[in-house]
PDB file of C-alpha atoms in Angstrom:
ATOM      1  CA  UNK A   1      96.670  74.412 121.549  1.00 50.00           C
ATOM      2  CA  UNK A   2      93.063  74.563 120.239  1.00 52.00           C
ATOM      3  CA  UNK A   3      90.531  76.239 121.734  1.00 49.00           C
ATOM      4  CA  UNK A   4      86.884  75.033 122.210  1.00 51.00           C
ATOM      5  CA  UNK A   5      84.452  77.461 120.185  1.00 50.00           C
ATOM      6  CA  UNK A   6      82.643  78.229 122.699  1.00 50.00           C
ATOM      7  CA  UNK A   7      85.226  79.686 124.988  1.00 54.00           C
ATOM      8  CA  UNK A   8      86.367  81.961 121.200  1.00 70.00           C
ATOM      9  CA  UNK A   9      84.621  85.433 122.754  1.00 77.00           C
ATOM     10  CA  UNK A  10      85.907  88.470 120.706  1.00 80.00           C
ATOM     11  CA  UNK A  11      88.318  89.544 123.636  1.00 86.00           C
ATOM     12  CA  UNK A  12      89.677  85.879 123.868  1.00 87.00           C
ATOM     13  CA  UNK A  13      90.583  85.989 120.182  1.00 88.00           C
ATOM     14  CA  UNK A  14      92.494  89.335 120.024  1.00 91.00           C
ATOM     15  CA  UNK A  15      94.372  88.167 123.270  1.00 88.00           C
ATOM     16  CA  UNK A  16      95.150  84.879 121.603  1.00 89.00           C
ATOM     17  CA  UNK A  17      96.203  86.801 117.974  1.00 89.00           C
ATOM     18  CA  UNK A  18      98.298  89.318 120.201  1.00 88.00           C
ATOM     19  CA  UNK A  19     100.170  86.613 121.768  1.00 87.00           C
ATOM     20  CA  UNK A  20     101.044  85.299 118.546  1.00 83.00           C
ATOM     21  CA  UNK A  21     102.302  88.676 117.277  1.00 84.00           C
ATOM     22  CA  UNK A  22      99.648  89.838 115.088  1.00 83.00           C
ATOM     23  CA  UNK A  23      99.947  93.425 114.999  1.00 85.00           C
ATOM     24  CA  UNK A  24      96.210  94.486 113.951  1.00 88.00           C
ATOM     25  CA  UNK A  25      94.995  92.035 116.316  1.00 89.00           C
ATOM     26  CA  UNK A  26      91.393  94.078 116.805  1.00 90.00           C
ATOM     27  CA  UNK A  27      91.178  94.436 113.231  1.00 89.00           C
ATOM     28  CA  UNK A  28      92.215  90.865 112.222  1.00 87.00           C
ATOM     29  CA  UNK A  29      89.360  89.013 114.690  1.00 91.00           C
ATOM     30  CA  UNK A  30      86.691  91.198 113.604  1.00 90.00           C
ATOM     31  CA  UNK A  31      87.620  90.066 109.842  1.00 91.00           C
ATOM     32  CA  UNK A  32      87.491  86.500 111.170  1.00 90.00           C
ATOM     33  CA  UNK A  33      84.570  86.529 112.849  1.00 89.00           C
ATOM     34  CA  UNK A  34      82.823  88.515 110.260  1.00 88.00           C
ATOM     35  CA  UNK A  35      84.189  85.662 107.601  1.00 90.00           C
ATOM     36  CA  UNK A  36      83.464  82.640 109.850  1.00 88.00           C
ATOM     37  CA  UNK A  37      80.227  80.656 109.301  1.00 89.00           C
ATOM     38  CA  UNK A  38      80.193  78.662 112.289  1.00 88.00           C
ATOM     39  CA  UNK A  39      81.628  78.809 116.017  1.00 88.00           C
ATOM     40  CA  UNK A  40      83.895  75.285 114.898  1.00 89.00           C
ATOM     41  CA  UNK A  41      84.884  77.256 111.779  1.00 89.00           C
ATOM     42  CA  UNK A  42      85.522  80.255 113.761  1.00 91.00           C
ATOM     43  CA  UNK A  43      87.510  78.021 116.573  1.00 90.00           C
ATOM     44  CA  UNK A  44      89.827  76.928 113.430  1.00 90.00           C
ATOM     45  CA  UNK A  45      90.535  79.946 111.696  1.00 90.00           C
ATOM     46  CA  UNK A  46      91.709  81.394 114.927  1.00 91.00           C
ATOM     47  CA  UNK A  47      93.918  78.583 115.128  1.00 90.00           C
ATOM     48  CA  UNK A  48      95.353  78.357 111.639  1.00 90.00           C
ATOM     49  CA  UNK A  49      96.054  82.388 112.061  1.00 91.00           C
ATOM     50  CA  UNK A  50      97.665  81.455 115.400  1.00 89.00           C
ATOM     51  CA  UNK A  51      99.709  78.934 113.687  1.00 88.00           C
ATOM     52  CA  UNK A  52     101.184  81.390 111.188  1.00 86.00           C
ATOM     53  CA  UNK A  53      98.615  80.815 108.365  1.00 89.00           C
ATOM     54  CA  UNK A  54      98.765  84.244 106.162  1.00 91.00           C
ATOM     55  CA  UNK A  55      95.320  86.284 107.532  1.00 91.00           C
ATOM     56  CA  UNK A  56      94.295  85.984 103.716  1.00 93.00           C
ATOM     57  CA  UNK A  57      94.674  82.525 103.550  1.00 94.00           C
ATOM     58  CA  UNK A  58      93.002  82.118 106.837  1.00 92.00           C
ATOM     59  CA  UNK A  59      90.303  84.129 105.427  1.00 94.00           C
ATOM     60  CA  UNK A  60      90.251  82.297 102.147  1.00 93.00           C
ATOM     61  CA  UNK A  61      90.161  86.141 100.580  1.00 94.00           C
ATOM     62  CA  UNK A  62      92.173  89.537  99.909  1.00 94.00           C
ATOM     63  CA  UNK A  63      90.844  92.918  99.681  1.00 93.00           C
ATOM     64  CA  UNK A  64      91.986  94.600  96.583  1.00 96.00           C
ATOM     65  CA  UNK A  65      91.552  97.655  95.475  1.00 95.00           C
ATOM     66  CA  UNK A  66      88.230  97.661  96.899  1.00 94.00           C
ATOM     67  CA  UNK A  67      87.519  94.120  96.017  1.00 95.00           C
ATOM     68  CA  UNK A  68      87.528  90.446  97.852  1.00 94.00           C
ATOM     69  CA  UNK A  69      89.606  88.719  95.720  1.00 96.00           C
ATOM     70  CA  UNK A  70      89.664  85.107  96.202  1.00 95.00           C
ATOM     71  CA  UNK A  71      92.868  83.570  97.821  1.00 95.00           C
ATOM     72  CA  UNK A  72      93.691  79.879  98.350  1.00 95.00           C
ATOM     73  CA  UNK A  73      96.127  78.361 100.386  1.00 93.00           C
ATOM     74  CA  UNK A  74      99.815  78.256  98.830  1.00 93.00           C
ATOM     75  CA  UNK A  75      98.695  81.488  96.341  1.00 95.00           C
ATOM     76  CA  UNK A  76     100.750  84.357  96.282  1.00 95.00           C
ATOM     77  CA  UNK A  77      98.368  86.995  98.540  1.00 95.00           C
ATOM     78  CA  UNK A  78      98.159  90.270  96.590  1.00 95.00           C
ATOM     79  CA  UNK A  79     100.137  93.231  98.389  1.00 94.00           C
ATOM     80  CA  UNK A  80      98.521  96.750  98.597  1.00 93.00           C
ATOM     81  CA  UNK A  81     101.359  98.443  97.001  1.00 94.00           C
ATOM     82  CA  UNK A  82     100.368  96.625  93.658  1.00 97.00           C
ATOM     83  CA  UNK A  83      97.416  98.408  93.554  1.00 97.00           C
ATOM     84  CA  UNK A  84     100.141 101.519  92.603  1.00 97.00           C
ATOM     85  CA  UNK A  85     100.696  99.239  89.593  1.00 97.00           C
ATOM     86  CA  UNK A  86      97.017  98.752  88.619  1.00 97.00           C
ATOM     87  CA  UNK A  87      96.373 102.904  88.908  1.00 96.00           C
ATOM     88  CA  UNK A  88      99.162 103.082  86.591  1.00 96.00           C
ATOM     89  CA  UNK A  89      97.931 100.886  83.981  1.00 96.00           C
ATOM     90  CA  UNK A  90      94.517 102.302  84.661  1.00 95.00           C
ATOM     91  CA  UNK A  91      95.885 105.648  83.440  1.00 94.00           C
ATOM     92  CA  UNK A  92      96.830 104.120  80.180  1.00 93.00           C
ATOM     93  CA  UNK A  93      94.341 101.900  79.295  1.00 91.00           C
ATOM     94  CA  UNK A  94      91.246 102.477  77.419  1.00 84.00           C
ATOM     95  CA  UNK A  95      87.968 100.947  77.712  1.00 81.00           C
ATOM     96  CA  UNK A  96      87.793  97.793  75.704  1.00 89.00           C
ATOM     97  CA  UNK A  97      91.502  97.122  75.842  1.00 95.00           C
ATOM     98  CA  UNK A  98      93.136  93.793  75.713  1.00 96.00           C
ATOM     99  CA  UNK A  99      94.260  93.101  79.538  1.00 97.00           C
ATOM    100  CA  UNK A 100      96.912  90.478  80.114  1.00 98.00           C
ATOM    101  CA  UNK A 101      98.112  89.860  83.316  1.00 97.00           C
ATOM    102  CA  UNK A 102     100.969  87.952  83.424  1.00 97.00           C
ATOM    103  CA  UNK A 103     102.644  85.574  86.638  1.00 96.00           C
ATOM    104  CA  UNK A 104      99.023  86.775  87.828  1.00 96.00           C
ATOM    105  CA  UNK A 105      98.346  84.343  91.101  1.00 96.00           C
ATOM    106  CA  UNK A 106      95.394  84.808  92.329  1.00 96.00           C
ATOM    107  CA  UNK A 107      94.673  87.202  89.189  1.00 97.00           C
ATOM    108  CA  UNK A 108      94.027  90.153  91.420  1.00 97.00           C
ATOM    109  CA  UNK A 109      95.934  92.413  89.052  1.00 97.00           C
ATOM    110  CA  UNK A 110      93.397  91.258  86.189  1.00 96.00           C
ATOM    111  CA  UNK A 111      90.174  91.363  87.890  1.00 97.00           C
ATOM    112  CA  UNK A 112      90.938  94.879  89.278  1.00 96.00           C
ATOM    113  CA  UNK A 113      91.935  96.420  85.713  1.00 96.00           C
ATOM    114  CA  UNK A 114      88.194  94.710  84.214  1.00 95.00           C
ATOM    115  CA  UNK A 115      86.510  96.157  87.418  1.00 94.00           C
ATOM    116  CA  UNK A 116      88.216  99.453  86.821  1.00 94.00           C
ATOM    117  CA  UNK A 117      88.011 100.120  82.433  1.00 93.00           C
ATOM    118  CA  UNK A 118      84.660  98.263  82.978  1.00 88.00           C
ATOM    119  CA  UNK A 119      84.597  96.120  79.395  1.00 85.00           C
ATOM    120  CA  UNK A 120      88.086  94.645  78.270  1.00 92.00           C
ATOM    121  CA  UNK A 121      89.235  91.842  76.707  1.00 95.00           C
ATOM    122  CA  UNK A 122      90.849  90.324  79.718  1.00 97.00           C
ATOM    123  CA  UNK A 123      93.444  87.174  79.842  1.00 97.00           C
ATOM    124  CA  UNK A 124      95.855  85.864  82.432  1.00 98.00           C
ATOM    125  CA  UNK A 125      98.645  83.221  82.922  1.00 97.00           C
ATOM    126  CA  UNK A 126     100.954  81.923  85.393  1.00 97.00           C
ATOM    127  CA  UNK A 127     103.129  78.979  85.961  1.00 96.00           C
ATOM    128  CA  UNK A 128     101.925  77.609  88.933  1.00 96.00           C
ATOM    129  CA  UNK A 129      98.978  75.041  88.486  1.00 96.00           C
ATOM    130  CA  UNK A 130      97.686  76.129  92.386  1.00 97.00           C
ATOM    131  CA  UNK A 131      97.460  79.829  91.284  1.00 97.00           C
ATOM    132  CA  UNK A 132      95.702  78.788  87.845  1.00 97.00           C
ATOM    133  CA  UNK A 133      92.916  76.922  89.649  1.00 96.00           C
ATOM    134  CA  UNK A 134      92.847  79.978  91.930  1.00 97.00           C
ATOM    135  CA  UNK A 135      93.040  82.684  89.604  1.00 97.00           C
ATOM    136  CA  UNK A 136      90.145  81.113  86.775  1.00 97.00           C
ATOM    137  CA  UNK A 137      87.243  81.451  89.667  1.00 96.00           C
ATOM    138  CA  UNK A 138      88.311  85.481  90.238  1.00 97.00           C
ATOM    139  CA  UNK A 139      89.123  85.892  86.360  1.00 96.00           C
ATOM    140  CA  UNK A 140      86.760  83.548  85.120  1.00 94.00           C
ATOM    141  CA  UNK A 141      83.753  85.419  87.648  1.00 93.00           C
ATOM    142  CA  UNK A 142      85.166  88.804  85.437  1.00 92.00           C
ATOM    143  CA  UNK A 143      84.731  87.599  81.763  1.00 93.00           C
ATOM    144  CA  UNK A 144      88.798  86.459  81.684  1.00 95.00           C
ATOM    145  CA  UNK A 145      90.201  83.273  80.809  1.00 97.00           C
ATOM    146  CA  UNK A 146      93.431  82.010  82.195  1.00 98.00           C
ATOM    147  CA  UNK A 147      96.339  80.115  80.961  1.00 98.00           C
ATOM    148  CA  UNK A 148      98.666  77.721  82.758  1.00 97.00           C
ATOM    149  CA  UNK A 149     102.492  78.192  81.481  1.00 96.00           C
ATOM    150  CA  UNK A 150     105.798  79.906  81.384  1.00 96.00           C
ATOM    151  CA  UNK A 151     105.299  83.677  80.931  1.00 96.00           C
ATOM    152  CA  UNK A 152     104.285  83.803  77.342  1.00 97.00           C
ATOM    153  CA  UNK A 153     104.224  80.406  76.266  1.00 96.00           C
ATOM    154  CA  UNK A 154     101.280  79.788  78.441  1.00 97.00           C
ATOM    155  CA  UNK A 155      99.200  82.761  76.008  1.00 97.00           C
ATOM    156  CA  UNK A 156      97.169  82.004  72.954  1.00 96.00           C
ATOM    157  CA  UNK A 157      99.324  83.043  69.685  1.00 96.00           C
ATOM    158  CA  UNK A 158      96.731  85.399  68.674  1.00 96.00           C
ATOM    159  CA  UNK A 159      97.241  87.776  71.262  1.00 97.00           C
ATOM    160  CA  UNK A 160     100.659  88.237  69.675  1.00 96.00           C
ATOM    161  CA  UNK A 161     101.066  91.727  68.626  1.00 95.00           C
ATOM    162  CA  UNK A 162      97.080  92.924  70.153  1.00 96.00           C
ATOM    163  CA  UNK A 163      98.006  93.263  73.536  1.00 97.00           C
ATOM    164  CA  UNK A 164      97.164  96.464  74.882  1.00 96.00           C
ATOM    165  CA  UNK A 165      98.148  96.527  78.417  1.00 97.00           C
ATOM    166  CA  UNK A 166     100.908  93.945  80.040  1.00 98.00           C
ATOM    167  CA  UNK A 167     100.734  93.914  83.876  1.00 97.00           C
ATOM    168  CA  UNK A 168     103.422  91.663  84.674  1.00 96.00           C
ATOM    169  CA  UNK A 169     104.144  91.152  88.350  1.00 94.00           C
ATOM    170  CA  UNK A 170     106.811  88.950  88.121  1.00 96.00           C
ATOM    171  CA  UNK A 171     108.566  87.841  91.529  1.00 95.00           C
ATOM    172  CA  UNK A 172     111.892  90.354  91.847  1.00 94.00           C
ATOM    173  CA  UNK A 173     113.069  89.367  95.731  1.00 93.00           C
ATOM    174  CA  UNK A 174     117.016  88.325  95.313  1.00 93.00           C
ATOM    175  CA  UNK A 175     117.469  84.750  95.616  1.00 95.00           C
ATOM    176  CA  UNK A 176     119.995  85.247  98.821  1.00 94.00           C
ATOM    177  CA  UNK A 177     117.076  88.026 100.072  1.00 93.00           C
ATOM    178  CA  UNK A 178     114.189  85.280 100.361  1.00 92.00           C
ATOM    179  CA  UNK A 179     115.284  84.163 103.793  1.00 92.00           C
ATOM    180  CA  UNK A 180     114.790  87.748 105.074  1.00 92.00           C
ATOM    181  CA  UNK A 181     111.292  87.740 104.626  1.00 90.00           C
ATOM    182  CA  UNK A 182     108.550  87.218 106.840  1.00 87.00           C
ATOM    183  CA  UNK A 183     107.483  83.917 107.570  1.00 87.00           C
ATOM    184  CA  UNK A 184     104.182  84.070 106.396  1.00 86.00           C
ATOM    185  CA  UNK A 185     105.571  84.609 102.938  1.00 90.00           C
ATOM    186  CA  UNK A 186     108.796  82.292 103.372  1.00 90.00           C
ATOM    187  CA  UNK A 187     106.805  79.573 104.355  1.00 89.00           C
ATOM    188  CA  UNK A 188     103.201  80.226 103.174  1.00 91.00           C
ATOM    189  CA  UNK A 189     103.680  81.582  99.454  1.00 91.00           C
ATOM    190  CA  UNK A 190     105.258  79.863  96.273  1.00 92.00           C
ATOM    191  CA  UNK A 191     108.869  80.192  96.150  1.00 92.00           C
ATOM    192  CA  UNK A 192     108.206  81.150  92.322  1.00 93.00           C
ATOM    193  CA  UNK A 193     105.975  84.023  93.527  1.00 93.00           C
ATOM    194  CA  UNK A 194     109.294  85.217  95.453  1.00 93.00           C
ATOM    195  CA  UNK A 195     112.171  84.611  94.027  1.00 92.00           C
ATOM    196  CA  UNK A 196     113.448  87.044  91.228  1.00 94.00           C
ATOM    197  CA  UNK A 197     116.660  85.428  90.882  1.00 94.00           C
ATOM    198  CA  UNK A 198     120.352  87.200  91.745  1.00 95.00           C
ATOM    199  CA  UNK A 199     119.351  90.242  91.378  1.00 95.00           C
ATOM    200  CA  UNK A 200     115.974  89.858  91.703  1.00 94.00           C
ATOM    201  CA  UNK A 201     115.892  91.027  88.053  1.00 96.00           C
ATOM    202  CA  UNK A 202     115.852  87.304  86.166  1.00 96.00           C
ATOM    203  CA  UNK A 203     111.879  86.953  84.948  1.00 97.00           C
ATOM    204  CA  UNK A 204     112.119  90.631  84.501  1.00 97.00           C
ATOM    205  CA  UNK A 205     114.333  90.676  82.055  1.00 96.00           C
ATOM    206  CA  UNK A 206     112.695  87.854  80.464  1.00 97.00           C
ATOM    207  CA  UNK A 207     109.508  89.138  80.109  1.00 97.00           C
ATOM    208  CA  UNK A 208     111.315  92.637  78.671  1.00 97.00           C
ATOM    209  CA  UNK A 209     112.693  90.709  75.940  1.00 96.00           C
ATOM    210  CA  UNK A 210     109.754  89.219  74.107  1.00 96.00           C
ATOM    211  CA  UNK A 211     106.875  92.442  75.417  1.00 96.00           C
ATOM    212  CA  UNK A 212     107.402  94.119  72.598  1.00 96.00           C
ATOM    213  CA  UNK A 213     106.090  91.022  70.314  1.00 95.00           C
ATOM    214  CA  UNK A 214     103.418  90.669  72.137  1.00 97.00           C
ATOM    215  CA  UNK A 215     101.989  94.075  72.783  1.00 97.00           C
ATOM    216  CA  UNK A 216     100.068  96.662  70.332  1.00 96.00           C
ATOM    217  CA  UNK A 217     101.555  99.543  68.868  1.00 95.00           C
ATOM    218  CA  UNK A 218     101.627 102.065  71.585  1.00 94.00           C
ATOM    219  CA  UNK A 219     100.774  99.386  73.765  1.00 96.00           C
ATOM    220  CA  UNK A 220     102.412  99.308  77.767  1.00 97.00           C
ATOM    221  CA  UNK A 221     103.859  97.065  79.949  1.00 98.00           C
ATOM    222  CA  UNK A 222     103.828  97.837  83.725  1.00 98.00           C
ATOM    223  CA  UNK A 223     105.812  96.009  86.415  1.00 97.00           C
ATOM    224  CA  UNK A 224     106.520  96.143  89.664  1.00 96.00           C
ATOM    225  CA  UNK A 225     109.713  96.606  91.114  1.00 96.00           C
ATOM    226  CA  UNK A 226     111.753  98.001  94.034  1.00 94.00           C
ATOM    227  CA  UNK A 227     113.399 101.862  93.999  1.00 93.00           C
ATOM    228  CA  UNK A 228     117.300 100.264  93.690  1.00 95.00           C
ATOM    229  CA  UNK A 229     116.403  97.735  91.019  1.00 96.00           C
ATOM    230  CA  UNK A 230     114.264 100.269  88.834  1.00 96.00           C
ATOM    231  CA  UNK A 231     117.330 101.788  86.726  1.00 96.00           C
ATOM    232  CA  UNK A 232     118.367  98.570  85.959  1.00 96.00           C
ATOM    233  CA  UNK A 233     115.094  97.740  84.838  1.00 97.00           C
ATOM    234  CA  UNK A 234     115.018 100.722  83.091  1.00 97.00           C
ATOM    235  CA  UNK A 235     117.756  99.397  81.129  1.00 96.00           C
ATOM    236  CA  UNK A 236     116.274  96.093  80.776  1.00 96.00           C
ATOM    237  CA  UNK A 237     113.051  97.701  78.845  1.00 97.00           C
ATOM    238  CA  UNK A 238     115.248 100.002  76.657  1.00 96.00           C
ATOM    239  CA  UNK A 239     117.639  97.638  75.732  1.00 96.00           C
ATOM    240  CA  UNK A 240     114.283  95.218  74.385  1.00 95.00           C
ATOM    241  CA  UNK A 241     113.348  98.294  71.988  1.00 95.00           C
ATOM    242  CA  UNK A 242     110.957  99.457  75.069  1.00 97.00           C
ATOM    243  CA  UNK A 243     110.176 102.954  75.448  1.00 96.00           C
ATOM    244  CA  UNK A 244     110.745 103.457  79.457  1.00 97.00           C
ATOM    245  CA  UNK A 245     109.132 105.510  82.407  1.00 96.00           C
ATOM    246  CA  UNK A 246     109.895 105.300  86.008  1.00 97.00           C
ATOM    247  CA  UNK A 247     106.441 105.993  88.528  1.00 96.00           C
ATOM    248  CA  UNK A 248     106.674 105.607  92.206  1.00 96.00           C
ATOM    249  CA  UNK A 249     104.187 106.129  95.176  1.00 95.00           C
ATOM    250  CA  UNK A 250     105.711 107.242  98.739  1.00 93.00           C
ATOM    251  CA  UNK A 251     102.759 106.720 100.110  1.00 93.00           C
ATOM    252  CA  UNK A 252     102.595 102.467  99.211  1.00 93.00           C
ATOM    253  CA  UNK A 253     106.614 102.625  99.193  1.00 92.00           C
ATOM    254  CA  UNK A 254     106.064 100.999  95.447  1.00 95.00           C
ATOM    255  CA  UNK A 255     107.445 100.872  92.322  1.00 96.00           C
ATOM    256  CA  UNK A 256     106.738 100.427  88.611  1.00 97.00           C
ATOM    257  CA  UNK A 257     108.579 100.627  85.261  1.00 97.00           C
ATOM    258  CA  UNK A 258     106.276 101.306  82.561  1.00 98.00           C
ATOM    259  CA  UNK A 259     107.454 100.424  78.878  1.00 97.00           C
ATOM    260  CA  UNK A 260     105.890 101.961  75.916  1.00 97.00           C
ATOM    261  CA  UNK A 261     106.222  99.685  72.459  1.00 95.00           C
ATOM    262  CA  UNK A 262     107.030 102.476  69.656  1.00 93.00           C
ATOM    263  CA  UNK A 263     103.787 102.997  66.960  1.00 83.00           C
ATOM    264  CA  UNK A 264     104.303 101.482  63.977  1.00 65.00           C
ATOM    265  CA  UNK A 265     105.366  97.568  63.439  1.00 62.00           C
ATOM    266  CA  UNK A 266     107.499  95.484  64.971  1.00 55.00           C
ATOM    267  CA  UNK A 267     110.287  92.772  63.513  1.00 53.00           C
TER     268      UNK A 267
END
């Protein structure tokens, strides 16, 4: 039941996010009240976050490796694990590098590689028209332009063959695994930003298969995947011509396969 505003005292709204299982419930009012402009908005963020509402989406933002990434309602919210990915491709990359990041929601990926390598030559795509709108104000705000399509058909064909680094973090839950997540994500996220398929593997393997096209001689592609599905990844990338690595933080409980395109050109 809604609360009037003025009855929304700090203590009142970590008792009311504690009853509704939030975890960080200190942590989570502060952000709200911090992020809320008036006591009615305040009174209805409380209650959206009550209601189940992802705290990003309540907050209409995600921190990201260090930034506030913008995040609209029915986006994919960036996870912190990713930023593993991102240090990865950081690693690689070289200032002034072509950047594409690929089934890029909210195009946190992007805009933290640009804020990282400082000038690149940054582009991003993804199916989902809500994520598009989403991702050209945080892309857009770093230089970037964004495309709205199917993996690469949504790209500009001269990118084929310049592409420098590929961060593509395509959905990989198994399709009979999407009911075991939590609600926020079940219910609160794009099915497309979830679902990887049977084996979670599908748009992997998809993207494997046309990288090397697309990307520069010695050029990368990073994504994100779990620690069981990684060797068949692996195989996925090597089998496309792919030249594959394995990297994986204990600390974020993430993975990525990395696949190197061989120098020289490509049929």
């Amino acid at each position: 039941m809604p609360v009037s505003p003025s009855l929304l005292t700090s203590p009142a709204i970590v008792t009311r996010l504690r009853a509704a299982g939030c975890v960080f419930a200190e942590d989570e009012a502060e952000l709200i009240r911090s992020t809320a402009r008036t006591p009615s908005d305040l009174a209805a963020m409380v209650d959206r976050r009550v209601a189940g509402l992802p705290l990003e989406h309540v907050l209409g933002w995600a921190e990201f490796c260090g930034l506030r990434v913008a995040v609209d309602p029915h986006v994919f919210v960036p996870r912190r694990r990713t930023e593993f990915l991102v240090r990865q491709a950081v690693a690689l990359a070289r200032p002034g590098a072509v950047v594409v990041d690929l089934c890029c929601g909210s195009g946190a990926v992007g805009v933290a590689l640009a804020a990282a390598l400082g000038q690149v030559e940054l582009y991003a795509a993804d199916v989902d028209p809500v994520a598009v709108r989403c991702a050209r104000r945080n892309v857009g705000a770093a230089g970037g332009r964004v495309y709205e399509g199917d993996l690469f058909e949504a790209l500009p064909a001269a990118l084929r063959g310049r592409i420098d680094v590929l961060a593509a973090n395509v959905p990989y839950v198994p399709t009979e695994e999407v009911g075991l997540l939590p609600s926020e994500a079940r219910e609160h996220e794009p099915l497309v930003a979830l679902d990887g398929g049977a084996d979670g593997l599908d748009v992997l393997r998809r993207v494997a298969v046309d990288a090397p096209r697309w990307l520069a001689p010695g050029g990368c592609l990073l994504v994100e995947t779990s620690e069981r599905q990684a060797p068949l990844a692996v195989d996925a990338f090597s089998g496309s011509g792919l030249i594959p690595a394995t990297a994986v933080s204990e600390e974020l409980y993430a993975t990525v396969v990395i696949g190197t395109r061989p120098a020289g050109p490509w049929a």
